[in-house]
Amino acid sequence: MALIKASIVGATGYTGAILTDLLSGHPDVRMHALTSKAYIGRKVSGVFPGLRVDGTYTEYSAGAVSGSDVAFVCYPHGEAHGVVAELVDKGCRVVDLSADYRLKDPAAYQSWYGFVHPHFDLLQEAVFGLPERYRAEIAKARIVANPGCYPTAMLLSVLPAAAEIDSSVIVDAKSGVSGAGRTPSQKTHFCEVNGDFRAYSEVGHRHTAEMVQELGLAAGKALGVSFTPHLLPVDRGIFSTAYFRLAKGLMGTDRLLARYREFYADEAFVEVCDHVPGLGEVTGTNYCRLTVREDAAAGLVKVFAVIDNLVKGASGQAVQNMNCMFGRPEDAGLRRKV
Ligand SMILES: NC(=O)c1ccc[n+]([C@@H]2O[C@H](COP(=O)([O-])OP(=O)(O)OC[C@H]3O[C@@H](n4cnc5c(N)ncnc54)[C@H](OP(=O)(O)O)[C@@H]3O)[C@@H](O)[C@H]2O)c1
């Protein structure tokens, strides 16, 4: 099989750096362009001394990047949609790591992200890039909208039960600081975060929109989501706890575990375990580990899930999507730690 020619647009952020690492070690990939605005002309190893990768950052141009079979766009939301449209127009397939193609309702971009989405048709065409749910559609897609990190953990937690959830899901999730990207800010400054712990965006975090959209599609009816993110004083990882009631009432932890195990039996990257998993079990990997319990006294189901926000929550999932798009084994290039 021919090598896949891949480019990364916005390669100097956290997700771009992990993608650079993953793709340079992928047996079926040949790296093409690595673009940047701030580091044009600088060597990868000069910007990220920990990355043993040859290559120099270049300025983005649609002409240069569109010579690739696939481009990974790692820009902030609101900055990515134009680049994605340009590349697709030139015949390049795209995995967009931003939120710019995740929501189907164009009006949602105005209310959740504060901009008018100019590419209605492409929005309808884009496939939500959760392989465990949409791998057949991803295989044919021109645009794959890589899910957000929190929605990845939340959706994998609820999909096996979605059709039976009564009315809503509460999501209580904690993320490491790299979830905020590489640009420094006071909120993510070491002295502000180290030794502290708190919730943020306590009502209406933007990821709620894609959780509601995808949960509703999986359940076949509209369900509510109340999502509270927290900032953990660690660099990587998400610990998510989802709470919901089943419309038909209690079924017991053993049956729930059996249901979840059966649902994910053929998945390379979702591991249903007996114990409550910790972040350290998945850091640097593309795995989601989860377990489920029934809290009979409260009439609730609780699902505990962990992922690495930069791998299964971003760059690893993006590579898993590329593998689907180009007919490669889903785990190709994803079996080592990054
Ligand atoms: N971090 C996570 O855990 C995570 C998880 C899932 C999804 N995502 C999404 O993936 C995308 C990339 O995230 P990231 O964490 O890699 O972000 P980041 O560390 O802040 O990097 C952003 C990249 O975009 C480039 N860029 C281009 N235009 C920019 C602009 N106007 N402002 C700032 N940077 C600009 C930056 O570098 P140059 O200046 O060199 O071009 C850099 O390469 C975002 O949309 C994010 O929401 C992130």
Short mmCIF file of N, CA, C and O and ligand atoms in Angstrom, two decimals, residues 10-16 36-39 74-77 79 97-98 102 149 178-179 181-183 309-310 313-314, ligand 1:
data_model
loop_
_atom_site.label_atom_id
_atom_site.label_comp_id
_atom_site.label_asym_id
_atom_site.label_seq_id
_atom_site.Cartn_x
_atom_site.Cartn_y
_atom_site.Cartn_z
N GLY A 10 -0.63 24.15 11.93
CA GLY A 10 -0.63 24.55 13.35
C GLY A 10 0.08 23.49 14.16
O GLY A 10 -0.43 23.00 15.17
N ALA A 11 1.30 23.14 13.68
CA ALA A 11 2.00 21.98 14.24
C ALA A 11 2.72 22.27 15.55
O ALA A 11 3.25 21.36 16.17
N THR A 12 2.75 23.53 15.97
CA THR A 12 3.58 23.87 17.14
C THR A 12 2.80 23.95 18.44
O THR A 12 3.37 24.30 19.48
N GLY A 13 1.51 23.66 18.40
CA GLY A 13 0.74 23.61 19.65
C GLY A 13 0.89 22.24 20.30
O GLY A 13 1.63 21.37 19.80
N TYR A 14 0.18 22.03 21.39
CA TYR A 14 0.29 20.73 22.08
C TYR A 14 -0.22 19.59 21.22
O TYR A 14 0.41 18.53 21.13
N THR A 15 -1.37 19.77 20.59
CA THR A 15 -1.90 18.67 19.78
C THR A 15 -1.02 18.45 18.54
O THR A 15 -0.80 17.31 18.13
N GLY A 16 -0.51 19.55 17.97
CA GLY A 16 0.37 19.44 16.80
C GLY A 16 1.65 18.69 17.14
O GLY A 16 2.13 17.88 16.35
N SER A 36 3.43 26.62 10.69
CA SER A 36 3.39 27.46 11.88
C SER A 36 3.32 28.91 11.43
O SER A 36 3.63 29.23 10.28
N LYS A 37 2.89 29.77 12.34
CA LYS A 37 3.01 31.21 12.08
C LYS A 37 4.21 31.75 12.84
O LYS A 37 4.98 32.54 12.34
N ALA A 38 4.38 31.29 14.07
CA ALA A 38 5.39 31.89 14.95
C ALA A 38 6.78 31.28 14.78
O ALA A 38 7.76 31.91 15.17
N TYR A 39 6.87 30.07 14.21
CA TYR A 39 8.17 29.37 14.20
C TYR A 39 8.64 29.04 12.78
O TYR A 39 9.38 28.06 12.59
N CYS A 74 -4.87 22.01 13.35
CA CYS A 74 -4.78 22.11 14.82
C CYS A 74 -4.88 23.55 15.28
O CYS A 74 -4.18 23.97 16.21
N TYR A 75 -5.71 24.34 14.62
CA TYR A 75 -5.89 25.75 14.97
C TYR A 75 -6.94 25.90 16.07
O TYR A 75 -7.79 25.01 16.26
N PRO A 76 -6.95 27.06 16.73
CA PRO A 76 -8.04 27.33 17.69
C PRO A 76 -9.38 27.42 16.96
O PRO A 76 -9.42 27.67 15.75
N HIS A 77 -10.48 27.21 17.72
CA HIS A 77 -11.80 27.30 17.08
C HIS A 77 -12.00 28.71 16.52
O HIS A 77 -11.49 29.69 17.05
N GLU A 79 -10.65 29.78 13.90
CA GLU A 79 -9.52 30.02 12.98
C GLU A 79 -9.41 28.90 11.95
O GLU A 79 -8.72 29.04 10.96
N LEU A 97 -9.02 19.28 14.22
CA LEU A 97 -9.03 19.06 15.67
C LEU A 97 -9.78 20.15 16.43
O LEU A 97 -10.03 20.01 17.62
N SER A 98 -10.12 21.23 15.75
CA SER A 98 -10.87 22.29 16.42
C SER A 98 -12.35 21.92 16.47
O SER A 98 -12.76 20.88 15.96
N ARG A 102 -17.80 20.40 14.29
CA ARG A 102 -18.42 19.35 15.13
C ARG A 102 -19.93 19.49 15.25
O ARG A 102 -20.63 18.50 15.45
N CYS A 149 -12.11 16.85 23.81
CA CYS A 149 -11.56 15.88 24.75
C CYS A 149 -12.60 15.46 25.79
O CYS A 149 -12.84 14.26 26.00
N SER A 178 -2.95 20.92 30.09
CA SER A 178 -2.65 20.98 28.65
C SER A 178 -3.92 21.07 27.81
O SER A 178 -3.86 21.44 26.64
N GLY A 179 -5.07 20.78 28.41
CA GLY A 179 -6.35 20.93 27.70
C GLY A 179 -6.59 22.35 27.24
O GLY A 179 -7.35 22.60 26.31
N GLY A 181 -4.32 24.26 25.90
CA GLY A 181 -3.39 24.64 24.84
C GLY A 181 -2.10 25.23 25.39
O GLY A 181 -1.93 25.39 26.60
N ARG A 182 -1.19 25.58 24.47
CA ARG A 182 0.18 25.95 24.85
C ARG A 182 0.35 27.44 25.14
O ARG A 182 1.33 27.85 25.74
N THR A 183 -0.60 28.24 24.67
CA THR A 183 -0.46 29.68 24.90
C THR A 183 -0.64 29.98 26.39
O THR A 183 -1.66 29.61 26.98
N ASN A 309 -6.15 13.57 27.43
CA ASN A 309 -6.81 14.59 26.60
C ASN A 309 -6.05 14.86 25.30
O ASN A 309 -6.65 15.21 24.28
N LEU A 310 -4.73 14.70 25.32
CA LEU A 310 -3.95 14.99 24.11
C LEU A 310 -3.87 13.80 23.15
O LEU A 310 -3.46 13.96 22.01
N GLY A 313 -8.16 12.04 23.46
CA GLY A 313 -8.97 13.26 23.43
C GLY A 313 -8.61 14.20 22.29
O GLY A 313 -9.27 15.23 22.13
N ALA A 314 -7.59 13.90 21.50
CA ALA A 314 -7.19 14.81 20.41
C ALA A 314 -6.36 14.06 19.35
O ALA A 314 -6.92 13.44 18.44
N1 LIG B 1 -5.23 20.65 24.10
C1 LIG B 1 -6.15 19.70 24.10
O1 LIG B 1 -6.20 18.85 25.02
C2 LIG B 1 -7.15 19.61 22.99
C3 LIG B 1 -7.99 18.49 22.94
C4 LIG B 1 -8.94 18.38 21.92
C5 LIG B 1 -9.03 19.38 20.98
N2 LIG B 1 -8.23 20.48 21.06
C6 LIG B 1 -8.40 21.51 20.03
O2 LIG B 1 -7.33 21.38 19.08
C7 LIG B 1 -6.94 22.66 18.60
C8 LIG B 1 -5.45 22.87 18.89
O3 LIG B 1 -5.28 22.77 20.30
P1 LIG B 1 -3.86 22.91 21.00
O4 LIG B 1 -4.05 22.54 22.42
O5 LIG B 1 -2.81 22.23 20.20
O6 LIG B 1 -3.66 24.51 20.91
P2 LIG B 1 -2.33 25.36 21.07
O7 LIG B 1 -1.34 24.57 21.88
O8 LIG B 1 -2.75 26.67 21.56
O9 LIG B 1 -1.80 25.48 19.56
C9 LIG B 1 -2.51 26.20 18.56
C10 LIG B 1 -1.77 26.11 17.22
O10 LIG B 1 -2.45 26.92 16.27
C11 LIG B 1 -1.54 27.92 15.75
N3 LIG B 1 -2.33 29.14 15.55
C12 LIG B 1 -2.78 29.59 14.34
N4 LIG B 1 -3.54 30.67 14.47
C13 LIG B 1 -3.59 30.94 15.79
C14 LIG B 1 -4.23 31.95 16.54
N5 LIG B 1 -4.96 32.92 15.96
N6 LIG B 1 -4.08 31.92 17.88
C15 LIG B 1 -3.35 30.95 18.49
N7 LIG B 1 -2.73 29.96 17.81
C16 LIG B 1 -2.84 29.97 16.47
C17 LIG B 1 -0.42 28.00 16.81
O11 LIG B 1 0.89 28.28 16.47
P3 LIG B 1 1.64 29.18 15.42
O12 LIG B 1 1.56 30.54 16.03
O13 LIG B 1 3.03 28.67 15.33
O14 LIG B 1 0.91 29.02 14.11
C18 LIG B 1 -0.34 26.57 17.28
O15 LIG B 1 0.43 25.78 16.38
C19 LIG B 1 -7.84 23.69 19.31
O16 LIG B 1 -8.92 24.02 18.49
C20 LIG B 1 -8.30 22.93 20.56
O17 LIG B 1 -9.53 23.38 21.05
C21 LIG B 1 -7.28 20.60 22.02
#
